[in-house]
Amino acid sequence: MLVSTNISQLTENGLPVVMVEGVELFDVGKVFDCGQCFRFDPVEDSAHETEFAGCAFGKYISVAQDKDKLFIYNATVEEYEDLWSSFLGLDRDYGEINESILSLSENPALADAVRLSSGIRILKQDEWEAICSFIISQNNNIPRIKKLVAALCRACGDKIDVSGMEVHIADAHREQNGHFYSFPSPERVLSLGISGLAELKTGFRAKYIFDAAEKMVNSELDLDFLANSDTEECVKHLCTVKGIGPKVACCALLFGFAKLDAFPIDVWIKKVVAKYFDENFDPASLGEYAGIAQQYLFYYERYLQSKIEE
């Protein structure tokens, strides 16, 4: 169920807008509110049913949805075809993916998770940003992760022009705080030093961020290897960075390198596995899309927990 090829270039007061019609199995709210991305937030007074805005690949965009129509503000059709379709996961058939996941397990909780989480797609984020962001995510909650990522971007990222986007800016971003800055290169991060990173209130993570940036600059951390090797070898490679363990490595691989079999195991997922699967559960049993199944289970359990707390 890939999106329709009906892609149009629109303009709004001179701002380029891409409209994609016939979108199925895509829910912009679920995509940006399932813990995989830290730079997008809701546009509260949007003219659309749902709209999220943020910075990716050095550009501030918003993604709005009205039923099966998507609107990408501050984007051209050429950019959509080269970048935003893969960023949003719109270049994959999630109908087939869901069928594949369900064909490998008769677990009723997983079937419920696939149904409830329908609309989530795995973002294909900038590789370095994914590595650095998930180092920051360690022992952290999402609001604080977002603040730290924004602080890092403000400290050494490049200012982004958001003119024309005034009505499409996320409410949480209107006071800037780094939201209108690109994610900094490893060289820029390295220039802050461990002390400069610590001043951003990154805590114990400062030395880990610095080590990752240093290994990137020195080519000890090889993005080409990570893009083209199997997931198990990629995890080992990422774990050569100080502070990166299997969970952070799998998050970076899943959300930055489209390693869709990567299955991050955090506290939430440990509880989910213990609750719904037997003690011999192996994530590999869910096949090449195990990471997507993990995201469905994560969202499903969070949803159930929220209902309990209401």
PDB file of C-alpha atoms in Angstrom, residues 8-148:
ATOM      1  CA  SER A   8       1.281  18.046  -6.647  1.00  0.00           C
ATOM      2  CA  GLN A   9       3.294  21.213  -6.182  1.00  0.00           C
ATOM      3  CA  LEU A  10       1.284  23.967  -4.508  1.00  0.00           C
ATOM      4  CA  THR A  11       2.195  27.359  -3.087  1.00  0.00           C
ATOM      5  CA  GLU A  12       0.903  29.269  -0.087  1.00  0.00           C
ATOM      6  CA  ASN A  13       1.833  32.942  -0.065  1.00  0.00           C
ATOM      7  CA  GLY A  14       4.985  32.067  -1.956  1.00  0.00           C
ATOM      8  CA  LEU A  15       5.797  29.090   0.279  1.00  0.00           C
ATOM      9  CA  PRO A  16       6.282  25.806  -1.635  1.00  0.00           C
ATOM     10  CA  VAL A  17       3.947  23.019  -0.518  1.00  0.00           C
ATOM     11  CA  VAL A  18       3.838  19.400  -1.643  1.00  0.00           C
ATOM     12  CA  MET A  19       0.457  17.672  -1.580  1.00  0.00           C
ATOM     13  CA  VAL A  20       0.404  13.881  -1.645  1.00  0.00           C
ATOM     14  CA  GLU A  21      -2.989  12.287  -2.235  1.00  0.00           C
ATOM     15  CA  GLY A  22      -4.115   8.724  -1.578  1.00  0.00           C
ATOM     16  CA  VAL A  23      -1.942   8.107   1.475  1.00  0.00           C
ATOM     17  CA  GLU A  24      -2.762   4.903   3.369  1.00  0.00           C
ATOM     18  CA  LEU A  25      -1.447   3.507   6.652  1.00  0.00           C
ATOM     19  CA  PHE A  26       0.037   6.856   7.668  1.00  0.00           C
ATOM     20  CA  ASP A  27      -0.917   8.851  10.754  1.00  0.00           C
ATOM     21  CA  VAL A  28       1.192  11.968  11.193  1.00  0.00           C
ATOM     22  CA  GLY A  29       0.335  12.207  14.901  1.00  0.00           C
ATOM     23  CA  LYS A  30       1.465   8.657  15.601  1.00  0.00           C
ATOM     24  CA  VAL A  31       4.584   9.020  13.462  1.00  0.00           C
ATOM     25  CA  PHE A  32       5.879  12.034  15.384  1.00  0.00           C
ATOM     26  CA  ASP A  33       4.584  11.063  18.825  1.00  0.00           C
ATOM     27  CA  CYS A  34       5.949   7.547  19.236  1.00  0.00           C
ATOM     28  CA  GLY A  35       9.406   8.373  20.607  1.00  0.00           C
ATOM     29  CA  GLN A  36      11.474   8.014  17.446  1.00  0.00           C
ATOM     30  CA  CYS A  37      12.103  11.704  16.722  1.00  0.00           C
ATOM     31  CA  PHE A  38      12.959  14.631  19.013  1.00  0.00           C
ATOM     32  CA  ARG A  39      12.675  17.734  16.835  1.00  0.00           C
ATOM     33  CA  PHE A  40       9.013  17.729  15.775  1.00  0.00           C
ATOM     34  CA  ASP A  41       6.042  19.015  17.777  1.00  0.00           C
ATOM     35  CA  PRO A  42       2.358  19.753  17.093  1.00  0.00           C
ATOM     36  CA  VAL A  43       1.047  22.890  15.410  1.00  0.00           C
ATOM     37  CA  GLU A  44      -1.907  23.420  17.739  1.00  0.00           C
ATOM     38  CA  ASP A  45      -4.068  25.837  15.737  1.00  0.00           C
ATOM     39  CA  SER A  46      -3.524  24.196  12.378  1.00  0.00           C
ATOM     40  CA  ALA A  47      -6.085  24.486   9.611  1.00  0.00           C
ATOM     41  CA  HIS A  48      -5.533  20.756   9.083  1.00  0.00           C
ATOM     42  CA  GLU A  49      -6.771  17.812  11.123  1.00  0.00           C
ATOM     43  CA  THR A  50      -3.216  17.191  12.371  1.00  0.00           C
ATOM     44  CA  GLU A  51       0.059  18.992  11.780  1.00  0.00           C
ATOM     45  CA  PHE A  52       3.572  18.573  13.173  1.00  0.00           C
ATOM     46  CA  ALA A  53       6.524  20.848  12.461  1.00  0.00           C
ATOM     47  CA  GLY A  54      10.234  20.626  13.040  1.00  0.00           C
ATOM     48  CA  CYS A  55      13.713  20.593  11.625  1.00  0.00           C
ATOM     49  CA  ALA A  56      15.228  17.763   9.598  1.00  0.00           C
ATOM     50  CA  PHE A  57      18.186  17.723   7.235  1.00  0.00           C
ATOM     51  CA  GLY A  58      18.833  21.405   7.861  1.00  0.00           C
ATOM     52  CA  LYS A  59      15.355  22.550   6.890  1.00  0.00           C
ATOM     53  CA  TYR A  60      12.280  23.548   8.909  1.00  0.00           C
ATOM     54  CA  ILE A  61       9.165  21.852   7.496  1.00  0.00           C
ATOM     55  CA  SER A  62       5.706  20.928   8.660  1.00  0.00           C
ATOM     56  CA  VAL A  63       3.765  17.784   7.790  1.00  0.00           C
ATOM     57  CA  ALA A  64      -0.027  18.150   7.880  1.00  0.00           C
ATOM     58  CA  GLN A  65      -2.743  15.583   7.259  1.00  0.00           C
ATOM     59  CA  ASP A  66      -6.401  15.618   6.252  1.00  0.00           C
ATOM     60  CA  LYS A  67      -7.568  12.018   5.963  1.00  0.00           C
ATOM     61  CA  ASP A  68      -5.641  10.517   3.012  1.00  0.00           C
ATOM     62  CA  LYS A  69      -3.978  13.787   2.003  1.00  0.00           C
ATOM     63  CA  LEU A  70      -0.567  14.927   3.231  1.00  0.00           C
ATOM     64  CA  PHE A  71       0.780  18.463   2.950  1.00  0.00           C
ATOM     65  CA  ILE A  72       4.495  19.100   3.378  1.00  0.00           C
ATOM     66  CA  TYR A  73       5.110  22.808   3.873  1.00  0.00           C
ATOM     67  CA  ASN A  74       8.388  24.395   2.769  1.00  0.00           C
ATOM     68  CA  ALA A  75       9.137  21.552   0.361  1.00  0.00           C
ATOM     69  CA  THR A  76       9.235  21.018  -3.391  1.00  0.00           C
ATOM     70  CA  VAL A  77       8.255  17.921  -5.358  1.00  0.00           C
ATOM     71  CA  GLU A  78      11.905  17.384  -6.243  1.00  0.00           C
ATOM     72  CA  GLU A  79      12.840  17.473  -2.537  1.00  0.00           C
ATOM     73  CA  TYR A  80       9.968  15.120  -1.750  1.00  0.00           C
ATOM     74  CA  GLU A  81      11.177  12.562  -4.271  1.00  0.00           C
ATOM     75  CA  ASP A  82      14.838  12.889  -3.204  1.00  0.00           C
ATOM     76  CA  LEU A  83      14.382  13.166   0.565  1.00  0.00           C
ATOM     77  CA  TRP A  84      11.021  13.583   2.259  1.00  0.00           C
ATOM     78  CA  SER A  85       9.338  10.431   0.926  1.00  0.00           C
ATOM     79  CA  SER A  86      12.085   8.274   2.463  1.00  0.00           C
ATOM     80  CA  PHE A  87      12.271  10.433   5.600  1.00  0.00           C
ATOM     81  CA  LEU A  88       8.562   9.848   6.195  1.00  0.00           C
ATOM     82  CA  GLY A  89       8.709   6.156   5.298  1.00  0.00           C
ATOM     83  CA  LEU A  90       6.377   6.717   2.341  1.00  0.00           C
ATOM     84  CA  ASP A  91       8.639   4.720   0.037  1.00  0.00           C
ATOM     85  CA  ARG A  92       7.706   1.425   1.741  1.00  0.00           C
ATOM     86  CA  ASP A  93       4.638  -0.786   1.508  1.00  0.00           C
ATOM     87  CA  TYR A  94       3.370  -0.998   5.089  1.00  0.00           C
ATOM     88  CA  GLY A  95       0.498  -3.217   4.054  1.00  0.00           C
ATOM     89  CA  GLU A  96       3.003  -5.909   3.082  1.00  0.00           C
ATOM     90  CA  ILE A  97       5.145  -5.148   6.123  1.00  0.00           C
ATOM     91  CA  ASN A  98       2.224  -5.662   8.504  1.00  0.00           C
ATOM     92  CA  GLU A  99       1.260  -8.894   6.761  1.00  0.00           C
ATOM     93  CA  SER A 100       4.844 -10.119   7.102  1.00  0.00           C
ATOM     94  CA  ILE A 101       4.943  -9.368  10.846  1.00  0.00           C
ATOM     95  CA  LEU A 102       1.605 -11.078  11.480  1.00  0.00           C
ATOM     96  CA  SER A 103       2.556 -14.110   9.388  1.00  0.00           C
ATOM     97  CA  LEU A 104       5.474 -14.845  11.718  1.00  0.00           C
ATOM     98  CA  SER A 105       3.571 -14.802  15.013  1.00  0.00           C
ATOM     99  CA  GLU A 106       0.177 -15.854  16.316  1.00  0.00           C
ATOM    100  CA  ASN A 107       0.591 -13.739  19.440  1.00  0.00           C
ATOM    101  CA  PRO A 108      -2.756 -11.940  20.006  1.00  0.00           C
ATOM    102  CA  ALA A 109      -1.077  -8.951  21.701  1.00  0.00           C
ATOM    103  CA  LEU A 110       1.102  -8.405  18.659  1.00  0.00           C
ATOM    104  CA  ALA A 111      -1.964  -8.560  16.399  1.00  0.00           C
ATOM    105  CA  ASP A 112      -3.666  -5.972  18.616  1.00  0.00           C
ATOM    106  CA  ALA A 113      -0.523  -3.816  18.550  1.00  0.00           C
ATOM    107  CA  VAL A 114      -0.372  -3.879  14.746  1.00  0.00           C
ATOM    108  CA  ARG A 115      -4.038  -2.886  14.554  1.00  0.00           C
ATOM    109  CA  LEU A 116      -3.866  -0.120  17.177  1.00  0.00           C
ATOM    110  CA  SER A 117      -0.555   1.273  15.936  1.00  0.00           C
ATOM    111  CA  SER A 118      -1.579   1.353  12.290  1.00  0.00           C
ATOM    112  CA  GLY A 119      -0.279   4.589  10.792  1.00  0.00           C
ATOM    113  CA  ILE A 120       3.132   4.550  12.435  1.00  0.00           C
ATOM    114  CA  ARG A 121       5.997   4.609   9.977  1.00  0.00           C
ATOM    115  CA  ILE A 122       9.688   4.470  10.791  1.00  0.00           C
ATOM    116  CA  LEU A 123      11.380   7.743   9.908  1.00  0.00           C
ATOM    117  CA  LYS A 124      14.659   7.660   7.970  1.00  0.00           C
ATOM    118  CA  GLN A 125      16.515  10.372   9.877  1.00  0.00           C
ATOM    119  CA  ASP A 126      19.960  11.859   9.396  1.00  0.00           C
ATOM    120  CA  GLU A 127      22.435   9.180  10.438  1.00  0.00           C
ATOM    121  CA  TRP A 128      24.718  11.297  12.618  1.00  0.00           C
ATOM    122  CA  GLU A 129      21.756  13.050  14.221  1.00  0.00           C
ATOM    123  CA  ALA A 130      20.216   9.673  15.099  1.00  0.00           C
ATOM    124  CA  ILE A 131      23.430   8.436  16.706  1.00  0.00           C
ATOM    125  CA  CYS A 132      23.926  11.614  18.740  1.00  0.00           C
ATOM    126  CA  SER A 133      20.263  12.007  19.706  1.00  0.00           C
ATOM    127  CA  PHE A 134      19.966   8.492  21.058  1.00  0.00           C
ATOM    128  CA  ILE A 135      23.146   8.924  23.083  1.00  0.00           C
ATOM    129  CA  ILE A 136      21.377  11.929  24.624  1.00  0.00           C
ATOM    130  CA  SER A 137      18.259   9.799  25.187  1.00  0.00           C
ATOM    131  CA  GLN A 138      19.963   7.528  27.727  1.00  0.00           C
ATOM    132  CA  ASN A 139      18.173   7.525  31.103  1.00  0.00           C
ATOM    133  CA  ASN A 140      16.087  10.475  29.955  1.00  0.00           C
ATOM    134  CA  ASN A 141      12.440  11.321  29.290  1.00  0.00           C
ATOM    135  CA  ILE A 142      11.267  12.686  25.948  1.00  0.00           C
ATOM    136  CA  PRO A 143      10.642  16.331  27.030  1.00  0.00           C
ATOM    137  CA  ARG A 144      14.159  16.558  28.461  1.00  0.00           C
ATOM    138  CA  ILE A 145      15.702  14.860  25.418  1.00  0.00           C
ATOM    139  CA  LYS A 146      14.027  17.463  23.206  1.00  0.00           C
ATOM    140  CA  LYS A 147      15.395  20.297  25.350  1.00  0.00           C
ATOM    141  CA  LEU A 148      18.936  18.920  25.254  1.00  0.00           C
TER     142      LEU A 148
END
